[in-house]
Coordinates of C-alpha atoms in Angstrom, one line a residue:
M1 CA 0.5 -17.1 15.6
I2 CA -1.2 -13.9 16.8
D3 CA 1.1 -11.0 17.8
S4 CA 0.8 -10.3 21.6
K5 CA 0.4 -6.9 23.1
D6 CA 3.7 -7.0 24.9
W7 CA 5.6 -8.1 21.8
L8 CA 4.0 -5.3 19.7
I9 CA 4.9 -2.7 22.3
E10 CA 8.5 -3.9 22.3
E11 CA 8.6 -3.8 18.5
L12 CA 7.1 -0.3 18.5
K13 CA 10.0 0.8 20.8
K14 CA 12.5 -0.6 18.3
V15 CA 11.0 1.5 15.6
E16 CA 11.0 4.6 17.7
N17 CA 14.7 4.0 18.6
W18 CA 15.4 3.7 14.9
E19 CA 13.6 7.0 14.3
K20 CA 15.9 8.7 17.0
D21 CA 19.0 7.3 15.2
Q22 CA 18.0 9.1 12.0
S23 CA 18.8 12.5 13.4
G24 CA 22.4 12.6 12.1
L25 CA 23.4 14.0 8.7
W26 CA 25.5 11.9 6.4
F27 CA 27.9 13.1 3.8
W28 CA 25.3 13.5 1.1
E29 CA 22.9 15.4 3.4
K30 CA 25.7 17.8 4.5
L31 CA 26.5 18.5 0.8
G32 CA 22.8 19.1 0.2
R33 CA 22.8 21.9 2.8
L34 CA 25.2 24.0 0.7
P35 CA 23.7 27.1 -0.9
F36 CA 21.4 26.3 -3.8
K37 CA 23.2 28.9 -6.1
L38 CA 26.3 26.7 -5.8
I39 CA 24.3 23.7 -6.8
D40 CA 23.0 25.5 -9.9
K41 CA 26.5 26.5 -10.9
L42 CA 28.0 23.0 -10.6
T43 CA 25.1 21.0 -12.0
P44 CA 25.0 20.9 -15.8
A45 CA 21.8 22.4 -17.3
F46 CA 20.6 19.1 -18.9
I47 CA 21.0 17.3 -15.6
Q48 CA 19.0 20.0 -13.8
K49 CA 16.3 19.6 -16.5
K50 CA 16.2 15.8 -16.1
I51 CA 16.1 16.0 -12.3
G52 CA 13.4 18.6 -12.5
M53 CA 11.3 16.0 -14.4
I54 CA 11.2 14.1 -11.1
L55 CA 8.7 16.7 -9.8
D56 CA 6.4 16.1 -12.7
E57 CA 6.7 12.3 -12.4
L58 CA 6.1 12.3 -8.7
G59 CA 3.1 14.6 -9.2
Q60 CA 1.7 12.2 -11.7
Y61 CA 2.4 9.3 -9.3
V62 CA 0.5 11.0 -6.5
Q63 CA -2.5 11.8 -8.7
N64 CA -2.9 8.5 -10.7
G65 CA -0.1 6.1 -9.9
G66 CA 1.9 6.9 -13.0
S67 CA 3.5 3.8 -14.6
Y68 CA 4.9 2.5 -11.3
L69 CA 1.7 0.9 -9.8
S70 CA 2.3 -2.5 -8.2
S71 CA -0.4 -5.1 -8.4
E72 CA -2.1 -7.0 -5.5
S73 CA -1.4 -10.1 -7.5
S74 CA 2.3 -9.8 -6.4
L75 CA 1.2 -11.1 -3.0
S76 CA 1.5 -14.6 -4.4
T77 CA 5.2 -14.0 -4.8
Y78 CA 5.7 -12.8 -1.2
Y79 CA 3.1 -15.1 0.5
P80 CA 2.7 -18.2 -1.6
D81 CA 0.8 -20.0 1.2
L82 CA -2.0 -17.4 1.3
A83 CA -5.3 -18.9 0.1
D84 CA -6.9 -16.0 -1.8
H85 CA -3.9 -13.6 -2.0
T86 CA -5.8 -10.5 -0.9
L87 CA -4.6 -7.5 1.0
E88 CA -7.2 -8.1 3.7
E89 CA -5.7 -11.6 4.2
A90 CA -2.1 -10.2 4.2
A91 CA -3.0 -7.6 6.7
K92 CA -3.8 -10.3 9.3
L93 CA -0.5 -12.1 9.0
P94 CA 2.0 -12.0 11.9
L95 CA 4.3 -9.0 11.8
S96 CA 7.3 -11.3 11.7
T97 CA 6.0 -12.9 8.5
M98 CA 5.6 -9.5 7.0
D99 CA 9.1 -8.5 8.0
Q100 CA 10.6 -11.6 6.4
A101 CA 8.9 -10.9 3.1
V102 CA 10.1 -7.3 3.1
E103 CA 13.7 -8.4 3.9
K104 CA 13.6 -10.8 0.9
L105 CA 12.2 -8.1 -1.3
T106 CA 14.8 -5.6 -0.1
G107 CA 17.7 -8.0 -0.9
N108 CA 16.4 -8.6 -4.4
R109 CA 15.9 -4.8 -5.1
K110 CA 19.4 -3.9 -3.8
K111 CA 20.9 -6.4 -6.2
L112 CA 18.8 -5.0 -9.1
A113 CA 19.8 -1.4 -8.1
T114 CA 23.5 -2.4 -8.0
I115 CA 23.4 -3.8 -11.6
Q116 CA 21.3 -0.9 -12.8
G117 CA 23.7 1.7 -11.3
A118 CA 26.8 0.0 -12.6
S119 CA 25.4 -0.5 -16.2
T120 CA 24.2 3.1 -16.5
G121 CA 27.4 4.5 -14.7
I122 CA 29.7 3.1 -17.4
G123 CA 28.9 5.8 -19.8
G124 CA 29.2 8.6 -17.3
I125 CA 27.5 11.8 -18.3
F126 CA 26.0 10.2 -21.4
T127 CA 23.9 7.6 -19.6
L128 CA 23.2 9.6 -16.5
T129 CA 19.9 10.9 -17.8
I130 CA 18.7 7.3 -18.3
D131 CA 19.7 6.3 -14.7
I132 CA 17.7 9.1 -12.9
P133 CA 14.2 8.0 -13.9
L134 CA 15.1 4.3 -13.6
L135 CA 16.2 4.8 -10.0
L136 CA 13.1 6.8 -9.2
G137 CA 11.0 4.1 -10.6
L138 CA 12.8 1.4 -8.7
Q139 CA 12.4 3.3 -5.4
L140 CA 8.7 3.9 -5.9
K141 CA 8.2 0.3 -7.0
T142 CA 10.1 -0.9 -3.9
L143 CA 8.0 1.2 -1.5
Q144 CA 4.8 0.1 -3.2
D145 CA 5.7 -3.6 -2.8
I146 CA 6.6 -3.0 0.9
A147 CA 3.1 -1.4 1.3
I148 CA 1.6 -4.5 -0.2
C149 CA 3.6 -6.8 2.1
Y150 CA 2.2 -5.0 5.1
G151 CA -1.3 -5.2 3.7
Y152 CA -1.8 -1.7 2.4
D153 CA -3.1 -0.8 -1.1
P154 CA -0.8 1.4 -3.2
K155 CA -3.7 2.1 -5.6
D156 CA -5.2 4.3 -2.8
K157 CA -4.3 8.0 -3.5
K158 CA -3.7 8.5 0.2
E159 CA -1.3 5.6 0.3
R160 CA 0.7 7.0 -2.6
L161 CA 1.1 10.2 -0.6
F162 CA 2.4 8.2 2.3
I163 CA 5.0 6.7 -0.1
V164 CA 6.1 10.1 -1.2
K165 CA 6.5 11.0 2.5
C166 CA 8.8 8.0 2.8
L167 CA 10.9 9.4 0.0
Q168 CA 11.0 12.8 1.7
F169 CA 11.9 11.3 5.0
V170 CA 15.1 9.7 3.7
S171 CA 16.5 13.0 2.4
A172 CA 15.2 15.4 5.1
D173 CA 17.2 17.0 7.8
I174 CA 16.4 16.4 11.5
V175 CA 13.7 19.1 11.7
G176 CA 12.1 17.8 8.5
K177 CA 12.3 14.2 9.8
Q178 CA 10.5 15.2 13.0
S179 CA 7.8 17.0 11.1
I180 CA 7.3 14.0 8.8
L181 CA 7.1 11.6 11.7
K182 CA 4.4 13.7 13.3
Q183 CA 2.4 13.7 10.1
I184 CA 2.8 9.9 9.6
T185 CA 1.8 9.1 13.2
R186 CA -1.6 10.8 12.5
F187 CA -1.9 9.5 9.0
D188 CA -4.6 6.9 9.8
Q189 CA -6.6 9.0 12.2
K190 CA -10.3 9.5 11.3
D191 CA -10.8 13.0 12.7
D192 CA -11.5 16.0 10.4
T193 CA -8.2 17.7 11.2
A194 CA -6.2 14.7 10.0
K195 CA -8.3 14.6 6.8
R196 CA -7.7 18.3 6.1
E197 CA -4.0 17.8 6.5
V198 CA -3.9 15.0 4.0
L199 CA -5.8 17.1 1.5
S200 CA -3.4 20.0 2.1
E201 CA -0.4 17.7 1.5
M202 CA -1.9 16.4 -1.7
Q203 CA -2.2 19.9 -3.1
G204 CA 1.3 20.9 -1.9
W205 CA 3.1 17.8 -3.1
R206 CA 5.8 19.8 -5.0
E207 CA 7.1 21.1 -1.7
V208 CA 7.3 17.5 -0.4
V209 CA 9.9 16.5 -3.0
F210 CA 12.2 19.6 -3.2
S211 CA 14.7 18.2 -0.8
Y212 CA 14.6 14.8 -2.6
R213 CA 15.4 16.4 -5.9
D214 CA 18.4 18.4 -4.6
Q215 CA 19.8 15.3 -2.9
M216 CA 19.5 13.4 -6.2
G217 CA 21.4 16.1 -8.0
W218 CA 24.4 16.0 -5.7
K219 CA 24.7 12.2 -5.7
K220 CA 24.5 12.0 -9.5
L221 CA 27.3 14.5 -10.0
F222 CA 29.7 11.8 -8.8
Q223 CA 28.5 9.4 -11.3
M224 CA 29.4 11.6 -14.3
I225 CA 33.0 10.3 -14.6
P226 CA 33.2 7.6 -17.4
I227 CA 34.2 4.1 -16.2
A228 CA 34.7 5.3 -12.6
G229 CA 30.9 6.0 -12.8
L230 CA 30.4 2.2 -12.8
V231 CA 31.6 2.1 -9.2
F232 CA 29.8 5.3 -8.1
G233 CA 26.6 4.2 -9.9
A234 CA 26.5 0.8 -8.3
F235 CA 27.2 2.2 -4.8
I236 CA 24.8 5.2 -5.1
N237 CA 21.9 3.2 -6.5
R238 CA 22.3 0.3 -4.0
S239 CA 22.6 2.8 -1.1
A240 CA 19.5 4.8 -2.3
V241 CA 17.4 1.7 -2.6
N242 CA 18.6 0.3 0.8
D243 CA 17.8 3.6 2.5
I244 CA 14.4 3.8 0.9
A245 CA 13.6 0.2 1.8
E246 CA 14.7 0.6 5.4
A247 CA 12.6 3.7 5.8
G248 CA 9.6 2.1 4.1
K249 CA 9.8 -1.0 6.3
M250 CA 10.1 0.9 9.5
L251 CA 7.4 3.4 8.8
Y252 CA 4.9 0.9 7.4
R253 CA 5.8 -1.4 10.3
K254 CA 5.0 1.3 12.8
R255 CA 1.6 1.9 11.2
R256 CA 0.7 -1.7 11.3
I257 CA 1.8 -2.0 15.0
I258 CA -0.2 1.0 16.0
E259 CA -3.3 -0.3 14.2
R260 CA -3.0 -3.7 16.0
L261 CA -2.4 -2.1 19.4
A262 CA -5.5 0.3 19.1
P263 CA -8.2 -2.3 19.7
I264 CA -6.2 -4.1 22.4
S265 CA -5.7 -0.8 24.3
N266 CA -9.5 0.0 24.0
Q267 CA -10.3 -3.4 25.5

């Protein structure tokens, strides 16, 4: 079944309505707006150091994929009926089929995040340093697999930058979200200006993840209490993966819809 123009336009409106609903600040984001000096005073030094490593890991991820790179072979898990299991083949699937695959993927990753957060939360401050890189890896892996479900190649350096943008979008304030949405809308344009902006973003990737790092620090402070950290850890990790998966689905969905509407509009 081929997606019709009217249906694609209607689905694009749904994504745009979702984007408008992202303007409110939740509890975690309000905490993240407190002065950074207060954050430094309340966050133990070893946790600051561990969270700071996120910058280096994300930098490595943008440059070469790090240790998180998903494989195109995973298409057989999401689309067992595909003949050759290639990204080109997946990119031609109906959007509704892609959505179903991402929903199934999201459900599995949320369960995994809940177990991971609960198990590392039992030890409180002692296991917190283990949980931070594990959660980052799970978030990146989830976004990569969502990209694959929509027919995009996470081995592409530009695609990895888009994934970091998705990470930034979740933790940004309303001004930041609007800026990111403008960048993402132009992400696949072929003009020289768009290309220069992509190169500029690659060089300035550290600025892209500052807000993400600070958000992570606040959330993890609540997980430092032994035993009680089990509940906090399960909730925080599940929520983090859910938010990332939702943003990834909507933003990749928007790209695929715009790409499919372009040739129809030209005709």
